[in-house]
Amino acid sequence: MATPEVAGLAVMLRAYNPQYTYADTVNAIKNGGRSIPVLFGKTTTGRAVDVMSSLAYINAPTGLMATVQ
């Protein structure tokens, strides 16, 4: 049941920065995962999906300004 979670993460990453390409999104998901020793050899990266790490892996959107009240 990982497919719906990964698809949701991909949508979240693209919404966070719409300028990201397909490759940027895949790299953020793969490289932003948590390393799990038991997954080595079972997945392409040996990592489990981690939303917060994947969001931290990508660059913040450019051109947006926070409003201070």
CSV table of C-alpha atoms in Angstrom, one decimal:
chain,number,residue,atom,x,y,z
A,1,MET,CA,0.0,0.0,0.0
A,2,ALA,CA,3.0,2.3,-0.5
A,3,THR,CA,1.8,3.5,-3.9
A,4,PRO,CA,-1.0,5.9,-2.6
A,5,GLU,CA,1.4,7.4,0.0
A,6,VAL,CA,4.2,8.0,-2.6
A,7,ALA,CA,1.7,9.5,-5.1
A,8,GLY,CA,0.4,11.8,-2.4
A,9,LEU,CA,3.9,12.8,-1.5
A,10,ALA,CA,4.7,13.5,-5.1
A,11,VAL,CA,1.7,15.8,-5.4
A,12,MET,CA,2.6,17.6,-2.2
A,13,LEU,CA,6.2,18.2,-3.4
A,14,ARG,CA,5.0,19.5,-6.8
A,15,ALA,CA,2.5,21.8,-5.0
A,16,TYR,CA,5.2,23.0,-2.7
A,17,ASN,CA,7.3,24.1,-5.7
A,18,PRO,CA,5.5,23.9,-9.1
A,19,GLN,CA,8.7,24.7,-10.9
A,20,TYR,CA,10.1,21.2,-10.1
A,21,THR,CA,10.4,18.7,-12.9
A,22,TYR,CA,9.5,15.0,-12.7
A,23,ALA,CA,13.2,14.2,-12.0
A,24,ASP,CA,13.4,16.8,-9.2
A,25,THR,CA,10.3,15.2,-7.6
A,26,VAL,CA,11.6,11.6,-7.9
A,27,ASN,CA,15.0,12.7,-6.5
A,28,ALA,CA,13.4,14.4,-3.5
A,29,ILE,CA,11.3,11.3,-2.7
A,30,LYS,CA,14.2,8.8,-3.1
A,31,ASN,CA,16.9,10.9,-1.4
A,32,GLY,CA,14.6,12.3,1.3
A,33,GLY,CA,13.7,8.9,2.6
A,34,ARG,CA,14.8,7.4,5.9
A,35,SER,CA,17.5,4.7,5.6
A,36,ILE,CA,16.2,1.4,6.8
A,37,PRO,CA,18.8,-1.4,6.9
A,38,VAL,CA,16.1,-4.2,6.4
A,39,LEU,CA,15.1,-2.5,3.0
A,40,PHE,CA,18.6,-2.8,1.5
A,41,GLY,CA,18.3,-5.0,-1.6
A,42,LYS,CA,14.5,-4.9,-1.4
A,43,THR,CA,14.1,-1.4,-2.7
A,44,THR,CA,16.1,0.7,-5.1
A,45,THR,CA,17.4,3.0,-2.4
A,46,GLY,CA,17.1,1.0,0.8
A,47,ARG,CA,14.9,3.9,2.2
A,48,ALA,CA,11.4,4.3,3.4
A,49,VAL,CA,9.3,7.3,2.4
A,50,ASP,CA,9.6,10.2,4.8
A,51,VAL,CA,7.5,13.3,4.0
A,52,MET,CA,9.3,15.8,6.2
A,53,SER,CA,12.7,14.8,5.0
A,54,SER,CA,11.6,14.9,1.4
A,55,LEU,CA,10.2,18.4,1.9
A,56,ALA,CA,13.4,19.5,3.5
A,57,TYR,CA,15.4,17.9,0.6
A,58,ILE,CA,13.9,20.2,-2.1
A,59,ASN,CA,14.5,23.9,-2.4
A,60,ALA,CA,11.9,26.3,-1.2
A,61,PRO,CA,9.7,27.9,-3.8
A,62,THR,CA,11.1,31.1,-5.2
A,63,GLY,CA,9.3,34.4,-5.7
A,64,LEU,CA,7.0,34.0,-2.8
A,65,MET,CA,7.0,36.4,0.1
A,66,ALA,CA,5.6,35.8,3.6
A,67,THR,CA,3.3,38.5,4.9
A,68,VAL,CA,3.9,39.7,8.4
A,69,GLN,CA,1.0,41.1,10.4
